[in-house]
Amino acid sequence: MANSDEARRVRIKEMLIANVRHGARIPTVDDRQSWPPNPPHPLHDTKSAALPQKVDYAIIGSGIAGCSVAWNLLTESELKHTIAVFEARGLASGATGRSGGQVAALMTANEFADTIASRNILAADALNRFAGESYNRLVELVRNDPSATDYHFAPVKSVTNLVDPADVASVNQYAENFAKACAQWSYPGDLRTPDDSRSYYQFINSHGTTEQPGLVLLPYRLVTRLFERLLQKYPAQLSIDTHTPVQQVGYNSRLTSHKYTLMTSRGEVRANHVIHCTNGWTSCLLPHLAERIFPWRTTMAYHEFDYDPETSPGRVGRPQYIWQEVSRPRHDYIHNSVEMGKHSVTELGLTNQTLFKRVLVRSDNLDYQALMDHDDTRTPPGAGHHVSRVLRRVFTPWRFAGVEQPPQIWSGVCGYTADAKPICGQLSKKWTSRTGKGEWICAGCNGMGLATTWTLGELLAHRLLGRKEEFIVLPWSYSSDDGRLEMMNVNSFFEEWLPRV
């Protein structure tokens, strides 16, 4: 029996790797009914009357990464750079527009411990410091923004519930290291006991919880508003063309300038630099990166709730919360299904709704094929009922309006990488197949990188502007260094993710 189960596991791994190597397809359908811009921004379908012939910078992708690069190129330089932003569908309609709106200030205790175990303490400290600086920069960007309430911006407490005893043991093993790493942020990094976690936070199953500062922030509203401001302030320097997929990138070394040609569905545009902010769709234009960064499906839902005001967490004198429950994925090789081990809930304080993010919710019997499904315009049958069951399983006092089906549910495609870290920087010929040195990337934040992605876009813009001194050190494990990219191994990724029987 064990041998047959192992054979099934190997077949599943081979199928997933084959899907990754096949690469992504350019998204074309923008079905607003399949996700909640609610309402869509006036720029959602914006287009130039005519495409620009030449620009200094061409940014492919209009999510948080593309917005950050454009924002910082324009606001951080007095030169009159010209920028063209291309989006295959509506503005910010990819993973950014479908995000759960959670921002944690630092790494969670279990992420910190896992990084020490897989790398070392110096790497964990560096990534934690980068997370903290990124969080602070995002707060400063939004804190005094007159539109902050439109983004649902609110400081909150971020709570992570640990279900597996092994995670708690790892956290306890490196508790002193984590406390030192968090000291400069005035955050103790304490681990609540299981009894305390169940009584205070009403988790049904808990071996301990960790807490840290966090934010609620809906990225679609932030990104579309920032693009609106850029167009108002820099109308002669910036163009944004939605529903204009870039189908191919070419390079001509014989030209004296603007050596790159972007072939789009509406014509050609020449550029000095090309910045790929295409996340899960990166391999559409950069097929050599297909095994390094690939699409990974998520499912989101709005769910109405009815709190018990006396016992419910997060109410009656307590701060607003964002929640995560972390456990190991539950694999069923016989039925070819998996339930991912991460649940997250964001309280939206301005509405009577909870935004629930369940990575890879596909009811209780998810086909592994769905991992690489590029169609984010539909959700699988039964996913809504599964969301309700998960919420009831995680939180004792939460009652969800007496209905099984959430009012709204949708899918998204994140960009995952073979080492679970983002990719930021200049790309060599090895990955572009072009001899020019003007192609760059900012992608692959693995579904939980709003603050990190904004800072990576800012760093990339500074490098494009030729800044010698950087405001923050880019960790090597986030870089586009050839050595790092060559070390990425999709076979090792899935071998670890799919445990042996």
Short mmCIF file of C-alpha atoms in Angstrom, two decimals:
data_model
loop_
_atom_site.label_atom_id
_atom_site.label_comp_id
_atom_site.label_asym_id
_atom_site.label_seq_id
_atom_site.Cartn_x
_atom_site.Cartn_y
_atom_site.Cartn_z
CA MET A 1 0.00 0.00 0.00
CA ALA A 2 2.82 2.37 0.88
CA ASN A 3 4.51 1.69 -2.44
CA SER A 4 1.34 2.50 -4.41
CA ASP A 5 0.85 5.73 -2.43
CA GLU A 6 4.45 6.73 -3.13
CA ALA A 7 3.91 6.01 -6.82
CA ARG A 8 0.87 8.32 -6.78
CA ARG A 9 2.92 11.03 -5.05
CA VAL A 10 5.63 10.78 -7.72
CA ARG A 11 3.05 10.99 -10.54
CA ILE A 12 1.51 14.09 -8.94
CA LYS A 13 4.94 15.70 -8.61
CA GLU A 14 5.77 14.97 -12.23
CA MET A 15 2.44 16.42 -13.36
CA LEU A 16 2.99 19.64 -11.38
CA ILE A 17 6.54 20.05 -12.70
CA ALA A 18 5.32 19.49 -16.26
CA ASN A 19 2.69 22.21 -15.78
CA VAL A 20 5.33 24.60 -14.44
CA ARG A 21 7.64 23.94 -17.40
CA HIS A 22 4.79 24.52 -19.82
CA GLY A 23 4.74 28.16 -18.71
CA ALA A 24 1.97 30.70 -18.27
CA ARG A 25 -0.43 32.11 -20.86
CA ILE A 26 -1.15 35.82 -21.31
CA PRO A 27 -4.41 36.63 -19.48
CA THR A 28 -7.09 38.08 -21.73
CA VAL A 29 -10.49 37.91 -20.01
CA ASP A 30 -11.32 40.61 -17.45
CA ASP A 31 -14.62 39.49 -15.97
CA ARG A 32 -15.52 42.06 -13.31
CA GLN A 33 -18.17 39.75 -11.93
CA SER A 34 -15.45 37.28 -10.93
CA TRP A 35 -13.72 39.62 -8.46
CA PRO A 36 -14.73 42.65 -6.39
CA PRO A 37 -13.29 46.03 -7.39
CA ASN A 38 -16.66 47.28 -6.04
CA PRO A 39 -16.90 49.74 -7.68
CA PRO A 40 -14.18 49.64 -10.35
CA HIS A 41 -12.00 52.75 -10.47
CA PRO A 42 -12.65 55.18 -13.38
CA LEU A 43 -9.18 54.26 -14.73
CA HIS A 44 -9.93 50.54 -14.71
CA ASP A 45 -10.21 50.45 -18.52
CA THR A 46 -8.07 53.48 -19.35
CA LYS A 47 -6.21 53.67 -22.69
CA SER A 48 -4.16 56.25 -24.51
CA ALA A 49 -5.69 57.62 -27.70
CA ALA A 50 -2.51 56.36 -29.39
CA LEU A 51 0.39 54.37 -28.02
CA PRO A 52 3.62 56.34 -27.46
CA GLN A 53 6.28 55.62 -30.07
CA LYS A 54 9.23 55.77 -27.67
CA VAL A 55 9.60 55.84 -23.88
CA ASP A 56 12.45 55.68 -21.42
CA TYR A 57 10.81 52.97 -19.32
CA ALA A 58 8.20 50.38 -20.28
CA ILE A 59 6.53 48.71 -17.28
CA ILE A 60 4.62 45.52 -17.96
CA GLY A 61 2.01 44.96 -15.25
CA SER A 62 -0.09 47.46 -13.29
CA GLY A 63 -0.20 45.82 -9.86
CA ILE A 64 1.56 46.95 -6.68
CA ALA A 65 5.03 46.28 -8.18
CA GLY A 66 4.41 48.20 -11.42
CA CYS A 67 2.77 51.04 -9.50
CA SER A 68 5.71 51.31 -7.09
CA VAL A 69 8.27 51.42 -9.91
CA ALA A 70 6.30 54.07 -11.81
CA TRP A 71 5.59 56.14 -8.68
CA ASN A 72 9.23 56.23 -7.59
CA LEU A 73 10.67 56.84 -11.06
CA LEU A 74 8.46 59.91 -11.41
CA THR A 75 8.49 61.30 -7.86
CA GLU A 76 12.16 60.61 -7.06
CA SER A 77 13.71 62.28 -10.11
CA GLU A 78 13.66 65.81 -11.51
CA LEU A 79 14.40 64.51 -14.99
CA LYS A 80 11.48 64.28 -17.42
CA HIS A 81 11.50 60.53 -17.85
CA THR A 82 8.76 59.04 -19.99
CA ILE A 83 7.01 55.90 -18.79
CA ALA A 84 4.49 53.57 -20.41
CA VAL A 85 2.54 51.08 -18.26
CA PHE A 86 0.95 48.13 -20.06
CA GLU A 87 -1.73 45.88 -18.61
CA ALA A 88 -3.26 42.87 -20.36
CA ARG A 89 -6.63 43.39 -18.66
CA GLY A 90 -8.10 46.06 -16.38
CA LEU A 91 -5.93 48.23 -14.13
CA ALA A 92 -4.58 46.25 -11.14
CA SER A 93 -6.80 43.30 -12.07
CA GLY A 94 -4.25 40.61 -11.24
CA ALA A 95 -3.18 39.39 -7.79
CA THR A 96 -3.02 42.95 -6.41
CA GLY A 97 -6.68 43.61 -7.12
CA ARG A 98 -7.72 40.29 -5.62
CA SER A 99 -5.61 40.48 -2.46
CA GLY A 100 -6.78 39.91 1.10
CA GLY A 101 -5.45 43.23 2.39
CA GLN A 102 -3.25 41.91 5.20
CA VAL A 103 0.09 43.53 6.04
CA ALA A 104 2.20 42.25 8.94
CA ALA A 105 5.02 44.39 10.32
CA LEU A 106 7.59 41.62 10.57
CA MET A 107 8.13 37.96 9.81
CA THR A 108 5.98 35.66 11.92
CA ALA A 109 7.79 33.69 14.59
CA ASN A 110 7.41 30.43 12.68
CA GLU A 111 8.70 32.03 9.44
CA PHE A 112 11.71 33.37 11.35
CA ALA A 113 12.40 29.95 12.88
CA ASP A 114 12.01 28.19 9.52
CA THR A 115 14.51 30.61 7.94
CA ILE A 116 17.10 29.90 10.64
CA ALA A 117 16.59 26.16 10.18
CA SER A 118 16.90 26.30 6.39
CA ARG A 119 19.50 29.08 6.15
CA ASN A 120 21.03 30.72 9.25
CA ILE A 121 20.41 33.42 11.84
CA LEU A 122 22.01 36.15 9.71
CA ALA A 123 19.61 35.44 6.84
CA ALA A 124 16.62 35.45 9.21
CA ASP A 125 17.73 38.77 10.72
CA ALA A 126 18.20 40.33 7.27
CA LEU A 127 14.78 39.26 6.00
CA ASN A 128 13.07 40.35 9.22
CA ARG A 129 14.77 43.75 9.04
CA PHE A 130 13.72 44.14 5.41
CA ALA A 131 10.13 43.29 6.35
CA GLY A 132 10.11 45.86 9.15
CA GLU A 133 11.58 48.64 7.01
CA SER A 134 9.13 47.82 4.21
CA TYR A 135 6.20 47.98 6.61
CA ASN A 136 7.32 51.39 7.93
CA ARG A 137 7.71 52.80 4.41
CA LEU A 138 4.24 51.64 3.43
CA VAL A 139 2.75 53.18 6.58
CA GLU A 140 4.45 56.50 5.83
CA LEU A 141 3.12 56.42 2.27
CA VAL A 142 -0.47 55.92 3.38
CA ARG A 143 -0.74 57.35 6.91
CA ASN A 144 -1.49 60.96 5.92
CA ASP A 145 -3.18 60.13 2.64
CA PRO A 146 -6.60 61.86 2.50
CA SER A 147 -7.93 58.77 0.73
CA ALA A 148 -6.73 56.37 3.45
CA THR A 149 -10.26 55.57 4.60
CA ASP A 150 -11.14 54.56 1.04
CA TYR A 151 -8.35 51.98 1.22
CA HIS A 152 -9.78 50.63 4.53
CA PHE A 153 -6.41 51.60 5.99
CA ALA A 154 -6.24 50.78 9.69
CA PRO A 155 -3.49 49.77 12.14
CA VAL A 156 -4.38 46.39 13.60
CA LYS A 157 -2.96 43.51 15.60
CA SER A 158 -1.79 40.55 13.52
CA VAL A 159 -2.35 37.19 15.22
CA THR A 160 -0.94 33.88 13.97
CA ASN A 161 -2.33 30.64 15.38
CA LEU A 162 0.02 27.65 15.29
CA VAL A 163 -1.73 24.29 14.91
CA ASP A 164 1.23 21.93 14.59
CA PRO A 165 3.28 21.13 17.73
CA ALA A 166 6.40 20.99 15.52
CA ASP A 167 5.96 24.67 14.62
CA VAL A 168 5.65 25.62 18.29
CA ALA A 169 8.75 23.61 19.16
CA SER A 170 10.68 25.41 16.42
CA VAL A 171 9.44 28.81 17.61
CA ASN A 172 10.45 28.02 21.19
CA GLN A 173 13.86 26.81 20.06
CA TYR A 174 14.65 30.18 18.46
CA ALA A 175 12.55 32.37 20.79
CA GLU A 176 15.56 34.28 22.12
CA ASN A 177 16.85 35.01 18.60
CA PHE A 178 13.41 36.20 17.52
CA ALA A 179 13.03 38.46 20.56
CA LYS A 180 16.40 40.11 19.80
CA ALA A 181 15.46 40.57 16.13
CA CYS A 182 12.18 42.25 17.08
CA ALA A 183 13.54 44.42 19.90
CA GLN A 184 14.30 47.42 17.65
CA TRP A 185 10.64 47.41 16.54
CA SER A 186 9.35 47.51 20.14
CA TYR A 187 7.65 44.18 19.60
CA PRO A 188 8.33 41.42 22.17
CA GLY A 189 7.52 38.47 19.91
CA ASP A 190 5.89 36.52 22.72
CA LEU A 191 4.19 33.17 22.22
CA ARG A 192 0.83 32.77 23.98
CA THR A 193 0.14 29.40 25.57
CA PRO A 194 -2.46 27.05 24.04
CA ASP A 195 -4.92 27.64 26.89
CA ASP A 196 -4.49 31.40 26.59
CA SER A 197 -4.90 31.23 22.81
CA ARG A 198 -8.15 29.30 23.07
CA SER A 199 -9.63 31.43 25.84
CA TYR A 200 -8.53 34.86 24.62
CA TYR A 201 -8.80 34.43 20.85
CA GLN A 202 -11.37 31.62 20.77
CA PHE A 203 -9.34 29.38 18.46
CA ILE A 204 -10.71 25.85 18.53
CA ASN A 205 -7.38 24.14 17.89
CA SER A 206 -4.24 25.90 19.05
CA HIS A 207 -0.77 25.03 20.29
CA GLY A 208 0.11 28.71 20.69
CA THR A 209 -0.30 32.12 19.06
CA THR A 210 2.08 34.94 18.22
CA GLU A 211 1.18 38.62 17.85
CA GLN A 212 2.64 41.64 16.12
CA PRO A 213 1.52 44.98 14.66
CA GLY A 214 -0.16 44.95 11.26
CA LEU A 215 -2.31 46.85 8.77
CA VAL A 216 -5.51 46.44 6.88
CA LEU A 217 -5.11 47.94 3.41
CA LEU A 218 -7.01 47.07 0.22
CA PRO A 219 -4.37 47.24 -2.53
CA TYR A 220 -6.72 47.73 -5.50
CA ARG A 221 -7.97 51.03 -4.10
CA LEU A 222 -4.46 52.19 -3.18
CA VAL A 223 -2.86 51.34 -6.52
CA THR A 224 -5.61 52.79 -8.71
CA ARG A 225 -5.64 56.01 -6.68
CA LEU A 226 -1.85 56.39 -6.92
CA PHE A 227 -1.94 55.86 -10.68
CA GLU A 228 -4.68 58.50 -10.88
CA ARG A 229 -2.45 61.00 -9.06
CA LEU A 230 0.51 60.24 -11.29
CA LEU A 231 -1.55 60.86 -14.43
CA GLN A 232 -2.80 64.14 -12.99
CA LYS A 233 0.69 65.36 -12.04
CA TYR A 234 2.72 63.91 -14.95
CA PRO A 235 0.35 63.78 -17.93
CA ALA A 236 3.13 64.39 -20.46
CA GLN A 237 5.43 61.74 -18.98
CA LEU A 238 3.12 58.83 -18.15
CA SER A 239 0.78 56.71 -20.26
CA ILE A 240 -1.29 53.78 -18.99
CA ASP A 241 -2.79 51.34 -21.45
CA THR A 242 -5.05 48.63 -20.11
CA HIS A 243 -6.37 45.78 -22.27
CA THR A 244 -3.07 46.07 -24.15
CA PRO A 245 -1.12 42.86 -23.56
CA VAL A 246 2.57 42.84 -24.45
CA GLN A 247 2.91 39.79 -26.68
CA GLN A 248 6.65 39.86 -27.35
CA VAL A 249 9.80 41.80 -26.46
CA GLY A 250 12.53 42.31 -29.05
CA TYR A 251 15.99 43.87 -28.97
CA ASN A 252 18.02 45.51 -31.74
CA SER A 253 21.63 46.27 -30.81
CA ARG A 254 22.15 48.29 -34.02
CA LEU A 255 19.90 51.09 -32.81
CA THR A 256 21.52 54.02 -31.00
CA SER A 257 18.73 54.30 -28.41
CA HIS A 258 15.40 52.74 -27.45
CA LYS A 259 16.74 49.36 -28.50
CA TYR A 260 13.84 47.36 -27.05
CA THR A 261 10.62 46.88 -28.99
CA LEU A 262 7.44 45.85 -27.20
CA MET A 263 4.94 44.26 -29.55
CA THR A 264 1.45 44.74 -28.14
CA SER A 265 -2.06 43.97 -29.30
CA ARG A 266 -2.35 47.62 -30.41
CA GLY A 267 1.03 48.22 -32.01
CA GLU A 268 4.72 48.58 -31.20
CA VAL A 269 6.49 50.76 -28.63
CA ARG A 270 10.25 51.23 -28.29
CA ALA A 271 11.95 51.65 -24.92
CA ASN A 272 15.34 52.01 -23.26
CA HIS A 273 14.36 49.78 -20.34
CA VAL A 274 11.75 47.06 -19.84
CA ILE A 275 10.52 46.24 -16.33
CA HIS A 276 8.68 42.94 -15.90
CA CYS A 277 6.11 43.22 -13.09
CA THR A 278 3.98 40.33 -14.31
CA ASN A 279 4.15 38.06 -11.25
CA GLY A 280 2.45 34.71 -11.96
CA TRP A 281 2.47 35.42 -15.69
CA THR A 282 6.21 36.17 -15.86
CA SER A 283 7.01 33.15 -18.03
CA CYS A 284 4.72 34.48 -20.80
CA LEU A 285 7.52 36.84 -21.87
CA LEU A 286 10.44 35.25 -20.01
CA PRO A 287 10.08 31.50 -20.69
CA HIS A 288 13.54 30.72 -19.28
CA LEU A 289 12.19 31.72 -15.84
CA ALA A 290 9.28 29.26 -16.02
CA GLU A 291 10.87 26.91 -13.48
CA ARG A 292 11.81 29.81 -11.19
CA ILE A 293 8.50 31.69 -10.98
CA PHE A 294 5.11 30.17 -11.72
CA PRO A 295 1.37 30.75 -11.19
CA TRP A 296 -0.26 29.56 -7.98
CA ARG A 297 -4.01 29.75 -7.45
CA THR A 298 -5.72 31.35 -4.44
CA THR A 299 -9.38 31.65 -3.47
CA MET A 300 -10.89 34.64 -1.67
CA ALA A 301 -14.34 35.37 -0.33
CA TYR A 302 -16.38 38.00 1.43
CA HIS A 303 -18.38 36.44 4.22
CA GLU A 304 -20.99 38.14 6.40
CA PHE A 305 -20.71 37.47 10.10
CA ASP A 306 -22.59 37.99 13.35
CA TYR A 307 -20.42 38.39 16.45
CA ASP A 308 -21.32 37.58 20.01
CA PRO A 309 -20.32 40.95 21.56
CA GLU A 310 -19.37 39.36 24.89
CA THR A 311 -17.08 36.58 23.72
CA SER A 312 -15.94 37.33 20.19
CA PRO A 313 -12.29 38.21 19.61
CA GLY A 314 -11.44 41.62 18.27
CA ARG A 315 -14.46 43.46 19.71
CA VAL A 316 -15.49 45.38 22.84
CA GLY A 317 -12.43 47.39 23.70
CA ARG A 318 -9.95 45.22 21.80
CA PRO A 319 -8.16 46.44 18.67
CA GLN A 320 -9.09 45.41 15.17
CA TYR A 321 -7.41 42.18 14.08
CA ILE A 322 -6.06 40.24 11.17
CA TRP A 323 -5.81 36.50 11.66
CA GLN A 324 -3.81 33.61 10.31
CA GLU A 325 -3.93 29.95 11.15
CA VAL A 326 -0.90 27.98 10.03
CA SER A 327 -0.54 24.22 9.70
CA ARG A 328 1.04 21.77 7.29
CA PRO A 329 -0.80 21.09 4.00
CA ARG A 330 -3.03 18.02 4.09
CA HIS A 331 -2.26 15.85 1.08
CA ASP A 332 -4.46 13.01 -0.13
CA TYR A 333 -2.60 11.18 -2.88
CA ILE A 334 -5.35 8.59 -3.31
CA HIS A 335 -7.99 11.21 -4.16
CA ASN A 336 -5.50 13.52 -5.87
CA SER A 337 -6.34 16.40 -3.55
CA VAL A 338 -4.78 18.83 -1.09
CA GLU A 339 -6.01 21.24 1.55
CA MET A 340 -3.53 24.01 2.06
CA GLY A 341 -2.51 24.79 5.61
CA LYS A 342 -2.99 28.53 5.75
CA HIS A 343 -6.21 30.35 6.60
CA SER A 344 -6.36 34.10 6.99
CA VAL A 345 -9.12 36.53 7.93
CA THR A 346 -9.05 40.30 7.65
CA GLU A 347 -11.54 42.37 9.59
CA LEU A 348 -12.73 45.30 7.51
CA GLY A 349 -13.74 47.76 10.18
CA LEU A 350 -15.83 49.97 7.90
CA THR A 351 -18.22 47.24 6.72
CA ASN A 352 -20.08 44.32 8.21
CA GLN A 353 -17.97 41.88 6.25
CA THR A 354 -14.91 39.76 6.80
CA LEU A 355 -12.45 39.33 3.97
CA PHE A 356 -11.32 35.73 4.16
CA LYS A 357 -8.29 34.49 2.35
CA ARG A 358 -7.79 30.77 2.08
CA VAL A 359 -4.77 29.88 0.01
CA LEU A 360 -5.89 27.29 -2.51
CA VAL A 361 -9.41 26.60 -1.28
CA ARG A 362 -11.04 24.22 -3.66
CA SER A 363 -13.56 22.52 -1.39
CA ASP A 364 -12.42 19.46 0.58
CA ASN A 365 -11.26 17.61 -2.53
CA LEU A 366 -8.99 19.82 -4.61
CA ASP A 367 -7.46 18.44 -7.77
CA TYR A 368 -3.73 19.25 -7.84
CA GLN A 369 -4.20 20.41 -11.43
CA ALA A 370 -5.93 23.52 -10.05
CA LEU A 371 -2.60 24.76 -8.67
CA MET A 372 -1.50 25.81 -12.14
CA ASP A 373 -4.92 26.83 -13.46
CA HIS A 374 -4.51 30.25 -15.11
CA ASP A 375 -8.24 30.99 -15.32
CA ASP A 376 -8.97 33.36 -12.44
CA THR A 377 -12.41 34.31 -13.78
CA ARG A 378 -14.14 31.35 -12.12
CA THR A 379 -14.05 29.47 -8.84
CA PRO A 380 -14.59 25.75 -8.41
CA PRO A 381 -17.94 24.31 -7.28
CA GLY A 382 -18.11 23.91 -3.52
CA ALA A 383 -15.40 26.45 -2.69
CA GLY A 384 -17.86 28.78 -0.93
CA HIS A 385 -19.19 26.05 1.32
CA HIS A 386 -15.64 25.04 2.13
CA VAL A 387 -14.81 28.62 3.21
CA SER A 388 -17.73 28.57 5.65
CA ARG A 389 -16.72 25.17 7.05
CA VAL A 390 -13.14 26.33 7.55
CA LEU A 391 -14.22 29.47 9.42
CA ARG A 392 -16.45 27.47 11.74
CA ARG A 393 -13.66 24.98 12.30
CA VAL A 394 -11.13 27.67 13.22
CA PHE A 395 -13.10 30.15 15.34
CA THR A 396 -15.53 29.11 18.06
CA PRO A 397 -17.85 32.13 18.39
CA TRP A 398 -18.17 33.28 14.81
CA ARG A 399 -21.60 32.86 13.24
CA PHE A 400 -21.91 33.60 9.54
CA ALA A 401 -25.38 35.01 8.90
CA GLY A 402 -26.90 31.54 8.93
CA VAL A 403 -25.83 30.80 5.35
CA GLU A 404 -23.38 28.31 3.91
CA GLN A 405 -22.45 30.27 0.78
CA PRO A 406 -20.45 33.52 1.13
CA PRO A 407 -22.01 36.55 -0.62
CA GLN A 408 -19.01 36.77 -2.95
CA ILE A 409 -16.14 34.47 -3.79
CA TRP A 410 -13.37 34.81 -6.39
CA SER A 411 -10.01 33.44 -7.51
CA GLY A 412 -6.59 34.98 -8.03
CA VAL A 413 -3.23 33.95 -9.46
CA CYS A 414 -0.14 34.70 -7.37
CA GLY A 415 3.47 34.46 -8.45
CA TYR A 416 5.29 31.74 -6.51
CA THR A 417 8.99 31.02 -6.75
CA ALA A 418 10.96 27.81 -6.38
CA ASP A 419 12.62 29.10 -3.19
CA ALA A 420 9.56 31.01 -1.86
CA LYS A 421 11.30 34.41 -2.14
CA PRO A 422 10.65 37.35 -4.53
CA ILE A 423 12.89 38.23 -7.46
CA CYS A 424 14.06 41.83 -7.91
CA GLY A 425 16.79 43.33 -10.06
CA GLN A 426 18.44 43.34 -13.47
CA LEU A 427 18.12 40.29 -15.72
CA SER A 428 21.00 38.84 -17.70
CA LYS A 429 20.90 37.32 -21.18
CA LYS A 430 20.65 33.87 -19.59
CA TRP A 431 17.02 34.63 -18.67
CA THR A 432 15.96 37.05 -21.44
CA SER A 433 17.81 35.55 -24.44
CA ARG A 434 18.60 39.15 -25.42
CA THR A 435 22.02 40.81 -25.29
CA GLY A 436 20.82 44.13 -23.89
CA LYS A 437 21.22 45.08 -20.23
CA GLY A 438 17.98 47.01 -19.90
CA GLU A 439 15.55 44.33 -18.68
CA TRP A 440 14.52 44.20 -15.04
CA ILE A 441 12.12 42.24 -12.87
CA CYS A 442 10.07 42.75 -9.71
CA ALA A 443 7.82 39.73 -9.17
CA GLY A 444 7.16 36.56 -7.20
CA CYS A 445 6.19 37.69 -3.71
CA ASN A 446 4.44 34.37 -3.05
CA GLY A 447 1.05 35.77 -2.11
CA MET A 448 1.95 37.64 1.09
CA GLY A 449 4.10 40.57 0.02
CA LEU A 450 2.24 43.89 -0.18
CA ALA A 451 4.73 45.95 1.85
CA THR A 452 7.72 43.99 0.59
CA THR A 453 6.65 44.41 -3.04
CA TRP A 454 6.25 48.18 -2.68
CA THR A 455 9.76 48.47 -1.24
CA LEU A 456 11.23 46.20 -3.93
CA GLY A 457 9.66 48.44 -6.59
CA GLU A 458 11.15 51.47 -4.87
CA LEU A 459 14.59 49.82 -4.78
CA LEU A 460 14.35 48.91 -8.45
CA ALA A 461 13.41 52.47 -9.40
CA HIS A 462 16.42 53.81 -7.52
CA ARG A 463 18.70 51.41 -9.40
CA LEU A 464 17.14 52.45 -12.71
CA LEU A 465 17.85 56.08 -11.77
CA GLY A 466 21.49 55.21 -11.07
CA ARG A 467 21.40 55.85 -7.34
CA LYS A 468 24.64 54.64 -5.77
CA GLU A 469 23.47 54.54 -2.15
CA GLU A 470 20.43 52.45 -1.36
CA PHE A 471 18.02 53.31 1.45
CA ILE A 472 17.82 49.61 2.40
CA VAL A 473 19.96 46.56 1.70
CA LEU A 474 18.37 44.13 -0.75
CA PRO A 475 18.82 40.59 0.64
CA TRP A 476 20.70 38.36 -1.79
CA SER A 477 17.86 35.83 -1.52
CA TYR A 478 15.53 38.48 -3.04
CA SER A 479 17.89 39.41 -5.86
CA SER A 480 17.95 38.46 -9.55
CA ASP A 481 21.57 37.34 -9.24
CA ASP A 482 22.37 34.56 -11.73
CA GLY A 483 23.79 32.38 -8.98
CA ARG A 484 20.62 32.60 -6.95
CA LEU A 485 18.32 31.96 -9.92
CA GLU A 486 20.42 28.99 -11.01
CA MET A 487 20.09 27.47 -7.54
CA MET A 488 16.29 27.50 -7.78
CA ASN A 489 15.05 23.99 -8.42
CA VAL A 490 11.39 23.27 -9.05
CA ASN A 491 11.97 19.54 -8.52
CA SER A 492 13.34 20.21 -5.03
CA PHE A 493 10.44 22.60 -4.34
CA PHE A 494 7.76 20.00 -5.05
CA GLU A 495 9.76 17.16 -3.47
CA GLU A 496 9.69 19.09 -0.20
CA TRP A 497 6.09 20.29 -0.59
CA LEU A 498 4.78 16.78 -1.33
CA PRO A 499 5.86 14.70 1.69
CA ARG A 500 6.81 11.08 1.19
CA VAL A 501 4.32 8.50 2.38
#
